[in-house]
Structure formats: structure tokens, C-alpha cells
Amino acid sequence: MKELSYNMVSKVPQRLWFLVLALLAILFVVLRLNRSHEIEVGLDEAFTWYFASQPLNLLANYVSEYDVHPPLFYLYTKLFLYFEGDIGLRLGAIIAEVLTLPLIFYSAYRLADEHEKRAAGLFALILVGLSFNMVDMAMYARPYSCLYFAFTLCFSALCWIVTDTKKASESILKKSGRSAVLPYVALGSGLAMLPWLHNLGLLYAASLGIVCVLIWCKTLKFSRGAFVNFLVVAIVATLLYIPHVDDLMRQLGFATDYWIESPSIKGLVRITLQVFGQGWNISELNPVTTTFAALLCLSGVIATFFLLRTKSSGPFLVTSALITITLFSFILTTYLVKPVILNRTLIPMLGPWFVLLALFFTGNPASLVRKILGLAMIIYFGAAHFQSSPSMPWKQILTEITKDSDTPPTIVTVPNTAAVLIDYHAKKLELPVDLVPLPREFPATDRSYRYPDGTRGVPALNKEAMTILEQKLTGSSRDTWVYLRAYWAFDPDALLKPFLDKHFCYHPIDGLPGRLHIILRLKNGDGLQSNECTAMGGADKYFPYVRPDYGHLNLLGSAL
């Protein structure tokens, strides 16, 4: 079956080869930029805008005081905020993700057999370029794309080290070790960036450290020069991180309102399929998507056994072992300390994962079944871009709210963090709104605020909030709206039942994806029960006059 052999790639003329790579790179960049225009900025991204907009001389201290993440990503994002629209907020994340494309190609190229280098590099590049996970993450203005870049930078450096052991064993402190300086600098740079981008970067750095020890023992045969190199890298990365240790200690007990439940076995399987199987939108186990996702995960497992059968330990250590050790560290932390497993937190592992798949699908001897399966996976990756992802139509909502108002409408936000999101879109659209974050303006983090379950967190619903709301709204004739972001830590009806039923008729806007966001328009209805609002009549498009049933959100009871 020579006509299906990936070896044909190695025979492509060099000019045509570079042209193909250039066209693919352009295609992948366009995919990411286009995706950025399709999805509107959400709450977490609005936080990035809020922190990155702080004065440069105050930003680092401000972030350490009010956020759970280190300041590096916000400082980096600030460089691009002068661009207009949402692209300015997301451009930093997009650039970081795009920079991983050549690193993935290079890593697969280094690890593959001599006659399969081009095919492996091309296959890995196509997978990561078309990956819906990566395209989706690239336009997400949070630290994860940069975390992915830093981890991939370390991974690519290790790929060089395990494939050029002679040079890697030369001490970089000596003249003879100059050729090894760049890979070790890349390794040290990535290690230093990881914990400065996200506190979970510490888990990634620790996993890389374990793999470095294994490489030194198994692949580099306890080389004295390599030991010096790894030691220098570790010392420099540690020294660069030390200034953040105090902030880390303080942040470990911060933002306890954001609580992630440890996944069940079924939940763990779902997350695995979402990340490594590229089933990003798997909420229920759809048979078609799940089958492809499971096949992809199975291919990685089989690829691991193929690597174990080879005499070289390097490719196995920097792909399968690195993924396994990192994933195990997240699972261990989740079940013994605090839940940290989310699909987005596992994204950085996809660098070595795509290279592992490329080695499997292009390795020699590559059976016809493996080749056909590899081509099917590429088609599957491409087809994923035809799916639509739910996105809150914030621009449309705010435009309609302000269009129907003679004066700037009042928008009450619960909790106060939600005001950041409304403020972002209102300013981008240059629409006048009167924001009332309850009970105080973000970033109020008074530790006296407690949720019904006793945990501390961002201010939400309490007596102070209700008093402020009543003072603001009672007797008001202007348009008034409420944006409730449903947290598991409080019940939206704790606001609706005690106050709004007594003073206003209300109903959510139809068509919002899910029940995480609840937007209500209020009309003065003193003396009426919500089910009596139909007496007010009229053809107002916001008022079907049917009280929604949110009883199932009553997880922890009233905050009053």
C-alpha cells in the first residue's frame, strides 16, 4: 500500500513543503481570529479586562490583593488593550496559543524516526491546528493559553534533550556546552513562567521536574554535565518565583465561593473525553462524538505501548510519562486537597498528547488501519468547527435594554462581580447604564460576607444588599433590570421571593443559554402577586407574565 504511505511526504520538494506549512499556519490563525469574533466576552474574561486595565504601577499589588491568579497574564494582556473591540482583550491569548504551533511541529519532528519526521511533524501540526479545544482556548482571555505555551516550551526543550543526549550531557557552564544553552534556557523560561501565569502551574512545574529526573537517570545515564544543567535551570526558576510565594500563601484561602466539586468516576471519564478525546462539548455522552473521542483516547494508550517496545526511553518519557505524571498530580490534588480538575486546567497537556498521537499514526510500520484512522481523526477535527457553541448575546441584550429606555436604565447585579461583565460591554458599546452591584462595588471582599453554607466569598445576598436594593428601586419610575448569575452558593429566589414579588412583576428574557444567567426586567407592581401581573396587560415583549419556576436552584437555602 505504498500509495497510502506517509513516506511520500518526505519526497515533497522543499519549496512546496514550506509553502504547505505556511498555508496551514495562515489557515490556523484565521480559524482562531474568526472564532474570537463569534463568541462574546464572558464573565471570567471581563475580570481579565478589569485587572489588566488597572494602572501599570499598581497592577501587580492590586491583582495579588483581589484575585487568585498571579499577575503575569494581566501584565501581558495589558500590552494589547489599545486594540479596539474584543480582539484587544483576546489577542495576547491568541498569540500565545499560535506560538505553540511551531513548537508542536518541532517536537514531533525531533521524536519521530528519520524517515517519518516530516509526516509526524505535519500530522501533529494539523491536529493541534484544527483542534476545536485549542481554537476555543486561544480566544479565551484567561491564563490557560499562556500556561499551555509555557508547558509546551518546556516539552519541546525536553524533546531536544532526549534526542541529542551527547550535547545535552555537556555542561552549559563550559565552552563545550554552548550548543545546549538554548534548549536549557527554553526549559528554564517555561518553568519560570508556569507558576507566574497560574497557581496550578506549580503542578505542571513539579511534573516536569519529575520527568527531568527520570530523563537524567534513564536517558542521560546520570550524566554529570546534565545534572549541572538541570540544577541551574531549577535554581533560576525557583529564584524567579520566590517573590510570589507570599501572595500564593495568602491566595490559597481566597475566593472560597468558587467551589469545584470533585468529579465522580463518570465525571472523570467525561473530562478525559472532553480534553484528550477532543469532545469539548460533551455534556451528555452523545454516541457519535463519544465514539470518536474514545477512539482518540484509545489511540494514545496504544501509542504508549508502542513506545514502550522501542529501545529508546526518551520519546516515552516526554510524551506518555509526562502526560501520566501530570494528570496523576491533578487527580491526587483534587481528591486529597482541593478539586482542581476542569477541562481547561488540563489543556496544557495537549502538546505532548498530539505529538504522541502523531508518532502513533505515522510510525513505521504504519498499518493501513492506523493510516485510515489517522485520516479519519483529521476529518473529525475539521468537522468539529461546524458545531455551534452557546454564547450569551450581551451586546444585543444591552442594546435592546438601552434602546427602550428614555433614561439610562438601572441594572442591578448579583453578586457584585457580575457588574464587571456588564460594565465591560456597556463601555465597549458606549451605552449609558446605571450599575448597582450588590451590596458593594467589586472588588469588595470583606471576609464578614458569608454564604448560607458558611463559606466566605464575594458579596452576594444579605440584609445589607436587600436594604440597598429597596432604597434604590422602591418608587423608581425608570427602567430597572436585575442580572442574577446563578451560583451554587446562593439561591436566586432568596432575592426574588422576599422583595421582588412584593414590589415588581418580572420575567426572564427568553432564549438565554442555560440557567447560569438570569436577566429580569422589573415593573412596579406594588400590592400584586407575581401571578397577578397579567392584569397589567399590554403587548410588552418582555412580559409573558408567567412566573418562572426556579425552585430546583434552591441548593443551600435563603441567604437572609
Coordinates of C-alpha atoms in Angstrom, one line a residue:
M1 CA 0.0 0.0 0.0
K2 CA 2.7 2.4 -0.9
E3 CA 0.2 4.9 -2.3
L4 CA -1.1 5.5 1.2
S5 CA 2.3 5.7 2.8
Y6 CA 3.1 8.8 4.8
N7 CA 6.7 8.4 3.5
M8 CA 5.5 10.3 0.4
V9 CA 5.6 13.5 2.5
S10 CA 9.4 13.2 2.8
K11 CA 9.6 13.3 -1.0
V12 CA 7.8 16.7 -1.4
P13 CA 10.2 19.4 -2.8
Q14 CA 11.5 21.7 -0.1
R15 CA 9.9 24.9 -1.6
L16 CA 6.5 23.2 -1.8
W17 CA 6.9 21.8 1.7
F18 CA 7.5 25.3 3.2
L19 CA 4.6 26.6 1.1
V20 CA 2.3 23.9 2.6
L21 CA 3.4 24.7 6.1
A22 CA 2.9 28.5 5.5
L23 CA -0.6 28.0 4.1
L24 CA -1.6 25.7 7.1
A25 CA -0.2 28.3 9.5
I26 CA -2.4 31.0 7.9
L27 CA -5.4 28.8 7.9
F28 CA -5.0 28.0 11.6
V29 CA -4.5 31.7 12.5
V30 CA -7.7 32.7 10.6
L31 CA -9.6 29.9 12.4
R32 CA -8.7 31.4 15.8
L33 CA -9.3 35.0 14.8
N34 CA -12.7 34.1 13.3
R35 CA -13.7 32.2 16.5
S36 CA -12.8 35.3 18.5
H37 CA -15.5 37.3 16.6
E38 CA -18.2 34.6 17.1
I39 CA -18.1 34.3 20.9
E40 CA -18.9 37.3 23.1
V41 CA -16.7 38.1 26.1
G42 CA -17.9 36.3 29.3
L43 CA -17.6 37.0 33.0
D44 CA -14.1 35.5 33.5
E45 CA -12.8 37.3 30.5
A46 CA -14.3 40.6 31.8
F47 CA -12.2 40.0 35.0
T48 CA -9.1 39.9 32.8
W49 CA -10.1 43.3 31.3
Y50 CA -10.8 44.7 34.8
F51 CA -7.4 43.7 36.2
A52 CA -5.4 44.4 33.1
S53 CA -7.0 47.9 32.9
Q54 CA -5.5 48.9 36.3
P55 CA -2.6 51.4 36.3
L56 CA 0.7 49.7 35.5
N57 CA 2.4 50.7 38.7
L58 CA -0.5 49.3 40.8
L59 CA -1.5 46.3 38.8
A60 CA 0.7 43.6 40.4
N61 CA -0.3 44.5 44.0
Y62 CA -3.9 45.0 43.1
V63 CA -4.1 41.6 41.5
S64 CA -2.4 39.9 44.4
E65 CA -4.9 41.5 46.8
Y66 CA -8.1 40.8 44.9
D67 CA -7.5 37.8 42.6
V68 CA -6.5 34.2 42.9
H69 CA -4.1 34.3 39.9
P70 CA -0.6 35.6 39.6
P71 CA -0.2 39.0 37.8
L72 CA 1.9 37.9 34.8
F73 CA -1.0 37.2 32.4
Y74 CA -2.7 40.5 33.2
L75 CA 0.5 42.4 32.7
Y76 CA 0.9 40.6 29.3
T77 CA -2.7 41.3 28.3
K78 CA -2.3 45.0 29.1
L79 CA 0.1 45.2 26.1
F80 CA -2.8 44.6 23.7
L81 CA -5.7 46.6 25.2
Y82 CA -5.2 49.5 22.9
F83 CA -6.7 47.4 20.1
E84 CA -10.4 48.1 19.5
G85 CA -13.1 45.7 20.4
D86 CA -12.9 42.2 21.9
I87 CA -9.8 41.3 19.9
G88 CA -7.7 43.6 22.0
L89 CA -8.6 41.6 25.1
R90 CA -8.0 38.3 23.5
L91 CA -5.1 39.0 21.3
G92 CA -2.5 38.1 23.9
A93 CA -4.1 34.6 24.5
I94 CA -4.4 34.0 20.7
I95 CA -0.7 34.9 20.1
A96 CA 0.4 32.6 22.9
E97 CA -1.6 29.7 21.5
V98 CA -0.4 30.3 17.9
L99 CA 3.2 30.3 19.1
T100 CA 2.8 26.7 20.2
L101 CA 2.1 25.6 16.6
P102 CA 5.8 25.5 15.5
L103 CA 6.8 24.0 18.9
I104 CA 4.4 21.1 18.4
F105 CA 5.7 20.6 14.8
Y106 CA 9.3 20.7 16.0
S107 CA 8.7 18.3 18.9
A108 CA 7.1 15.7 16.7
Y109 CA 9.8 16.2 14.1
R110 CA 12.5 15.6 16.7
L111 CA 11.0 12.5 18.2
A112 CA 10.0 10.7 15.0
D113 CA 12.1 8.2 13.1
E114 CA 14.4 9.7 10.5
H115 CA 12.2 8.7 7.5
E116 CA 9.0 9.8 9.2
K117 CA 10.0 13.2 10.6
R118 CA 8.1 15.3 8.1
A119 CA 5.0 13.2 8.3
A120 CA 4.9 13.2 12.1
G121 CA 5.5 16.9 12.3
L122 CA 2.8 17.6 9.7
F123 CA 0.3 15.3 11.4
A124 CA 0.9 16.9 14.8
L125 CA 0.6 20.4 13.3
I126 CA -2.7 19.6 11.6
L127 CA -4.1 18.0 14.8
V128 CA -3.2 21.0 17.0
G129 CA -4.1 23.5 14.3
L130 CA -7.6 22.0 13.8
S131 CA -8.2 21.1 17.4
F132 CA -11.5 22.7 18.5
N133 CA -10.2 22.6 22.1
M134 CA -7.2 24.7 21.1
V135 CA -9.1 27.1 18.8
D136 CA -11.7 27.6 21.6
M137 CA -9.0 28.1 24.2
A138 CA -7.0 30.5 22.0
M139 CA -9.7 33.1 22.1
Y140 CA -10.4 32.8 25.8
A141 CA -8.8 35.7 27.5
R142 CA -7.6 33.8 30.6
P143 CA -4.2 32.5 31.5
Y144 CA -4.7 29.0 30.1
S145 CA -3.3 29.6 26.6
C146 CA -0.2 31.1 28.1
L147 CA 0.1 28.2 30.5
Y148 CA -0.2 25.9 27.6
F149 CA 2.6 27.8 25.7
A150 CA 4.9 27.7 28.8
F151 CA 4.4 23.9 29.3
T152 CA 4.8 23.2 25.5
L153 CA 8.0 25.3 25.5
C154 CA 9.4 23.0 28.3
F155 CA 8.2 20.0 26.4
S156 CA 9.9 21.0 23.2
A157 CA 13.1 21.6 25.1
L158 CA 13.0 18.1 26.6
C159 CA 12.4 16.7 23.1
W160 CA 15.7 18.1 22.0
I161 CA 17.4 16.9 25.2
V162 CA 16.3 13.3 24.8
T163 CA 17.1 13.1 21.1
D164 CA 20.6 14.7 21.3
T165 CA 21.9 13.2 24.5
K166 CA 25.6 13.8 23.8
K167 CA 25.1 17.6 23.5
A168 CA 22.6 17.6 26.3
S169 CA 25.1 16.0 28.6
E170 CA 27.6 18.8 28.2
S171 CA 27.6 21.3 31.0
I172 CA 26.3 24.7 29.8
L173 CA 28.8 26.3 32.2
K174 CA 31.6 25.1 29.9
K175 CA 32.5 26.2 26.5
S176 CA 31.8 22.8 25.0
G177 CA 28.2 23.0 26.2
R178 CA 27.2 26.2 24.3
S179 CA 25.1 24.2 21.8
A180 CA 22.9 23.1 24.7
V181 CA 22.3 26.5 26.1
L182 CA 19.2 27.4 24.1
P183 CA 17.2 24.2 25.0
Y184 CA 18.0 24.6 28.7
V185 CA 17.2 28.3 28.6
A186 CA 13.8 27.4 27.0
L187 CA 13.2 24.8 29.7
G188 CA 14.1 27.3 32.4
S189 CA 12.0 30.0 30.9
G190 CA 8.9 27.8 30.6
L191 CA 9.4 26.5 34.2
A192 CA 9.7 30.1 35.5
M193 CA 6.6 31.2 33.6
L194 CA 4.3 28.4 34.6
P195 CA 3.6 29.4 38.3
W196 CA 3.6 33.1 37.4
L197 CA 0.8 32.5 34.9
H198 CA -1.5 30.4 37.1
N199 CA -1.1 28.8 40.6
L200 CA -1.8 25.4 39.1
G201 CA 1.4 26.0 37.1
L202 CA 3.1 24.6 40.2
L203 CA 1.7 21.2 39.5
Y204 CA 2.9 21.4 35.9
A205 CA 6.3 22.5 37.0
A206 CA 6.5 19.7 39.6
S207 CA 5.6 17.1 37.0
L208 CA 8.2 18.5 34.6
G209 CA 10.7 18.2 37.4
I210 CA 9.9 14.5 38.0
V211 CA 10.3 13.8 34.3
C212 CA 13.6 15.7 34.2
V213 CA 14.9 13.4 36.9
L214 CA 13.7 10.3 35.0
I215 CA 15.4 11.6 31.8
W216 CA 18.6 12.2 33.7
C217 CA 18.6 8.7 35.2
K218 CA 17.3 6.7 32.2
T219 CA 18.2 8.6 29.0
L220 CA 21.2 10.7 30.0
K221 CA 22.7 7.9 32.2
F222 CA 23.4 10.0 35.3
S223 CA 25.4 12.5 33.2
R224 CA 27.3 14.9 35.5
G225 CA 27.0 17.7 32.9
A226 CA 23.3 17.2 32.5
F227 CA 22.9 17.2 36.3
V228 CA 24.6 20.6 36.4
N229 CA 22.3 21.9 33.7
F230 CA 19.1 20.7 35.3
L231 CA 20.3 22.1 38.7
V232 CA 21.0 25.5 37.1
V233 CA 17.5 25.5 35.5
A234 CA 15.8 24.6 38.8
I235 CA 17.7 27.2 40.8
V236 CA 17.0 30.0 38.3
A237 CA 13.3 29.1 38.0
T238 CA 12.9 28.9 41.8
L239 CA 14.6 32.3 42.4
L240 CA 12.3 33.9 39.8
Y241 CA 9.3 32.5 41.6
I242 CA 10.2 33.4 45.2
P243 CA 8.7 36.9 45.0
H244 CA 5.3 35.4 44.5
V245 CA 5.4 32.9 47.4
D246 CA 3.8 35.3 50.0
D247 CA 1.0 36.1 47.6
L248 CA 0.4 32.4 47.0
M249 CA 0.1 31.7 50.7
R250 CA -2.4 34.4 51.1
Q251 CA -4.4 33.4 48.0
L252 CA -4.7 29.7 49.0
G253 CA -7.6 30.6 51.2
F254 CA -9.1 33.2 48.9
A255 CA -12.3 33.1 46.8
T256 CA -13.8 30.1 48.6
D257 CA -17.1 31.0 46.8
Y258 CA -15.7 29.3 43.7
W259 CA -16.0 25.7 44.7
I260 CA -15.5 22.9 42.3
E261 CA -17.0 19.5 43.2
S262 CA -14.7 16.5 42.9
P263 CA -15.8 14.6 39.8
S264 CA -17.3 11.2 40.1
I265 CA -15.8 8.3 38.1
K266 CA -18.3 9.2 35.3
G267 CA -17.3 12.8 35.6
L268 CA -13.6 12.0 35.3
V269 CA -14.3 9.9 32.2
R270 CA -16.2 12.8 30.7
I271 CA -13.4 15.3 31.4
T272 CA -10.9 12.9 29.8
L273 CA -13.1 12.6 26.7
Q274 CA -13.5 16.3 26.6
V275 CA -9.8 17.1 26.7
F276 CA -7.9 14.2 25.3
G277 CA -10.7 12.9 23.1
Q278 CA -11.5 16.4 21.8
G279 CA -15.1 16.1 22.8
W280 CA -15.2 19.6 24.2
N281 CA -18.9 20.0 24.1
I282 CA -19.7 16.5 25.6
S283 CA -22.2 17.2 28.4
E284 CA -24.2 14.1 27.8
L285 CA -22.5 11.2 26.2
N286 CA -23.6 11.5 22.6
P287 CA -22.8 8.2 20.9
V288 CA -21.1 9.6 17.8
T289 CA -18.9 12.2 19.5
T290 CA -18.2 9.8 22.3
T291 CA -17.1 7.1 20.0
F292 CA -14.6 9.3 18.2
A293 CA -13.4 10.7 21.5
A294 CA -12.9 7.2 22.9
L295 CA -11.0 6.1 19.8
L296 CA -8.7 9.0 20.1
C297 CA -8.0 8.3 23.8
L298 CA -7.5 4.6 23.0
S299 CA -5.0 5.5 20.2
G300 CA -3.0 7.4 22.8
V301 CA -3.0 4.4 25.1
I302 CA -1.9 2.0 22.3
A303 CA 0.8 4.5 21.2
T304 CA 2.2 4.3 24.8
F305 CA 2.6 0.5 24.4
F306 CA 4.3 1.0 21.0
L307 CA 6.8 3.4 22.6
L308 CA 7.5 1.0 25.5
R309 CA 8.5 -1.6 22.9
T310 CA 11.2 0.6 21.5
K311 CA 14.7 0.7 22.8
S312 CA 14.7 4.5 23.3
S313 CA 13.2 5.8 26.5
G314 CA 13.3 9.4 25.5
P315 CA 10.0 9.7 23.4
F316 CA 8.1 7.7 26.0
L317 CA 9.3 9.9 28.9
V318 CA 8.5 13.2 27.3
T319 CA 5.1 12.1 26.0
S320 CA 3.3 9.3 27.8
A321 CA 5.1 9.6 31.1
L322 CA 4.9 13.4 31.2
I323 CA 1.1 13.3 30.5
T324 CA 0.5 10.5 33.0
I325 CA 2.5 12.1 35.8
T326 CA 0.9 15.5 35.3
L327 CA -2.6 14.1 35.1
F328 CA -2.0 12.0 38.2
S329 CA -0.8 15.1 40.1
F330 CA -4.1 16.8 39.3
I331 CA -6.2 13.8 40.3
L332 CA -4.2 13.4 43.6
T333 CA -4.6 17.1 44.4
T334 CA -8.3 17.0 43.6
Y335 CA -9.2 14.1 45.8
L336 CA -6.7 14.8 48.7
V337 CA -6.5 18.6 48.9
K338 CA -8.9 20.6 46.8
P339 CA -10.7 20.0 43.5
V340 CA -8.7 21.5 40.6
I341 CA -9.7 19.3 37.7
L342 CA -11.5 21.3 35.0
N343 CA -11.3 20.7 31.2
R344 CA -9.5 24.0 30.8
T345 CA -6.9 23.3 33.5
L346 CA -5.8 20.1 31.7
I347 CA -5.4 21.8 28.3
P348 CA -1.6 22.3 28.6
M349 CA -1.1 18.5 28.4
L350 CA -2.4 18.5 24.8
G351 CA 1.1 19.5 23.5
P352 CA 2.7 16.1 24.3
W353 CA -0.6 14.4 23.6
F354 CA -0.8 15.5 20.0
V355 CA 2.8 14.6 19.4
L356 CA 2.1 11.1 20.9
L357 CA -0.8 10.6 18.5
A358 CA 1.4 11.8 15.6
L359 CA 4.1 9.2 16.5
F360 CA 1.4 6.5 16.6
F361 CA -0.4 7.4 13.3
T362 CA 2.8 7.9 11.3
G363 CA 5.2 5.5 12.9
N364 CA 6.7 2.7 11.0
P365 CA 5.4 0.2 10.3
A366 CA 2.1 2.0 10.0
S367 CA -0.7 -0.4 9.1
L368 CA -3.4 0.6 6.7
V369 CA -5.9 0.6 9.6
R370 CA -3.8 3.1 11.5
K371 CA -3.4 5.3 8.5
I372 CA -7.2 5.3 7.7
L373 CA -7.9 6.0 11.4
G374 CA -5.4 8.9 11.4
L375 CA -7.1 10.5 8.3
A376 CA -10.5 10.0 9.9
M377 CA -9.3 11.8 13.1
I378 CA -8.2 14.8 11.0
I379 CA -11.6 14.9 9.3
Y380 CA -13.2 14.6 12.8
F381 CA -11.1 17.5 14.0
G382 CA -12.1 19.6 11.0
A383 CA -15.8 18.8 11.2
A384 CA -15.9 19.9 14.9
H385 CA -15.7 23.5 13.6
F386 CA -19.1 23.3 12.1
Q387 CA -20.7 22.9 15.5
S388 CA -22.1 26.0 17.3
S389 CA -21.3 26.9 20.9
P390 CA -23.8 28.8 23.0
S391 CA -22.8 32.3 23.7
M392 CA -24.6 35.0 25.7
P393 CA -25.8 37.8 23.4
W394 CA -24.6 40.5 25.7
K395 CA -24.3 43.2 23.0
Q396 CA -27.8 42.5 21.8
I397 CA -29.3 42.5 25.3
L398 CA -27.7 45.8 26.3
T399 CA -28.6 47.4 23.0
E400 CA -32.3 46.5 23.5
I401 CA -32.3 47.5 27.1
T402 CA -30.9 50.9 26.4
K403 CA -32.9 51.4 23.2
D404 CA -36.2 51.0 25.1
S405 CA -35.2 53.4 27.9
D406 CA -35.7 57.2 27.9
T407 CA -33.0 57.5 30.6
P408 CA -30.0 55.3 31.4
P409 CA -31.5 52.0 32.8
T410 CA -30.6 50.7 36.2
I411 CA -29.1 47.3 36.1
V412 CA -28.8 45.6 39.5
T413 CA -26.1 42.8 39.5
V414 CA -26.0 39.9 42.0
P415 CA -23.3 39.1 43.1
N416 CA -21.2 42.3 42.7
T417 CA -18.7 40.5 40.4
A418 CA -21.3 40.4 37.7
A419 CA -21.2 44.2 37.4
V420 CA -17.7 43.8 35.8
L421 CA -19.2 42.0 32.8
I422 CA -22.0 44.5 32.2
D423 CA -19.6 47.4 32.6
Y424 CA -17.2 45.9 30.0
H425 CA -19.9 45.5 27.3
A426 CA -21.5 48.8 28.1
K427 CA -18.2 50.7 27.7
K428 CA -17.3 48.9 24.5
L429 CA -20.7 49.7 23.1
E430 CA -20.7 53.2 24.6
L431 CA -24.1 52.7 26.1
P432 CA -25.2 54.5 29.3
V433 CA -26.2 52.3 32.2
D434 CA -26.6 52.8 35.9
L435 CA -24.9 49.8 37.5
V436 CA -25.9 48.8 41.1
P437 CA -23.6 46.0 42.2
L438 CA -25.0 44.4 45.4
P439 CA -24.1 45.0 48.1
R440 CA -20.9 46.9 47.3
E441 CA -18.9 47.7 44.2
F442 CA -16.4 45.0 43.1
P443 CA -13.8 44.1 44.4
A444 CA -15.4 44.2 47.8
T445 CA -14.1 41.1 49.5
D446 CA -15.0 41.7 53.2
R447 CA -14.4 38.4 54.9
S448 CA -17.5 39.0 57.0
Y449 CA -19.6 38.1 54.0
R450 CA -20.7 34.5 54.2
Y451 CA -22.9 32.2 52.1
P452 CA -25.6 30.1 53.6
D453 CA -23.2 27.1 53.9
G454 CA -20.9 29.2 56.0
T455 CA -18.1 29.7 53.4
R456 CA -16.7 33.2 52.8
G457 CA -16.7 34.8 49.4
V458 CA -17.7 37.6 47.1
P459 CA -20.7 39.6 48.4
A460 CA -24.0 38.3 47.2
L461 CA -27.3 38.3 49.0
N462 CA -27.6 39.5 52.6
K463 CA -29.6 42.1 54.6
E464 CA -27.3 44.9 53.5
A465 CA -27.9 44.0 49.9
M466 CA -31.7 43.9 50.3
T467 CA -31.7 47.3 52.1
I468 CA -29.7 48.9 49.3
L469 CA -31.9 47.3 46.7
E470 CA -35.1 48.6 48.3
Q471 CA -33.7 52.1 48.7
K472 CA -32.7 52.1 45.0
L473 CA -35.8 50.6 43.5
T474 CA -38.8 51.5 45.6
G475 CA -40.8 54.2 43.9
S476 CA -38.5 54.3 40.9
S477 CA -40.1 55.0 37.6
R478 CA -37.1 54.3 35.4
D479 CA -36.4 51.0 33.7
T480 CA -34.9 48.6 36.1
W481 CA -33.3 45.3 35.4
V482 CA -31.7 42.6 37.5
Y483 CA -28.9 40.3 36.4
L484 CA -28.5 37.2 38.6
R485 CA -25.6 35.0 38.0
A486 CA -26.7 31.7 39.5
Y487 CA -24.1 30.4 41.9
W488 CA -24.4 27.1 43.7
A489 CA -23.7 29.1 46.9
F490 CA -26.9 31.1 46.9
D491 CA -30.5 30.7 45.7
P492 CA -31.8 33.3 43.2
D493 CA -35.2 33.1 44.8
A494 CA -33.6 34.4 48.0
L495 CA -33.8 37.7 46.1
L496 CA -36.9 37.1 44.1
K497 CA -39.3 35.9 46.7
P498 CA -38.7 38.3 49.7
F499 CA -38.6 41.5 47.7
L500 CA -39.4 41.4 44.0
D501 CA -42.7 39.6 44.4
K502 CA -43.8 42.3 46.7
H503 CA -42.9 45.3 44.5
F504 CA -42.4 44.2 40.9
C505 CA -43.6 42.0 38.2
Y506 CA -40.8 40.2 36.5
H507 CA -39.8 37.5 33.9
P508 CA -36.5 36.4 32.4
I509 CA -35.6 37.2 28.8
D510 CA -36.3 34.1 26.6
G511 CA -33.6 32.2 24.8
L512 CA -30.7 32.6 27.1
P513 CA -28.4 29.5 27.1
G514 CA -28.8 27.5 30.3
R515 CA -29.8 28.9 33.7
L516 CA -26.5 30.3 34.8
H517 CA -27.6 33.7 33.7
I518 CA -30.9 35.1 34.8
I519 CA -31.9 38.6 33.5
L520 CA -35.1 40.1 34.7
R521 CA -36.9 43.3 33.7
L522 CA -38.9 44.9 36.6
K523 CA -42.1 46.8 36.5
N524 CA -43.6 48.4 39.6
G525 CA -46.4 46.2 40.8
D526 CA -46.9 47.1 44.4
G527 CA -49.6 45.1 46.0
L528 CA -49.7 42.4 43.3
Q529 CA -48.5 38.9 43.5
S530 CA -46.4 37.7 40.6
N531 CA -49.2 35.6 39.2
E532 CA -51.5 38.6 39.1
C533 CA -49.2 40.6 36.8
T534 CA -51.3 39.5 33.9
A535 CA -53.8 42.2 35.0
M536 CA -51.3 44.8 33.8
G537 CA -51.9 43.7 30.2
G538 CA -50.2 45.2 27.2
A539 CA -48.0 43.9 24.5
D540 CA -44.6 44.4 26.1
K541 CA -42.3 41.8 24.6
Y542 CA -40.5 41.3 27.9
F543 CA -43.6 40.2 29.8
P544 CA -45.3 36.9 29.1
Y545 CA -46.5 37.3 32.7
V546 CA -45.7 33.7 33.7
R547 CA -43.7 33.3 36.8
P548 CA -40.7 31.1 36.1
D549 CA -40.1 28.2 38.5
Y550 CA -36.5 28.3 39.8
G551 CA -37.2 26.1 42.8
H552 CA -34.7 23.5 41.6
L553 CA -31.9 26.0 42.1
N554 CA -32.6 26.2 45.8
L555 CA -29.5 24.3 46.7
L556 CA -28.5 25.9 50.0
G557 CA -31.5 27.9 51.2
S558 CA -32.0 31.6 51.6
A559 CA -29.2 34.0 52.5
L560 CA -31.5 36.1 54.6

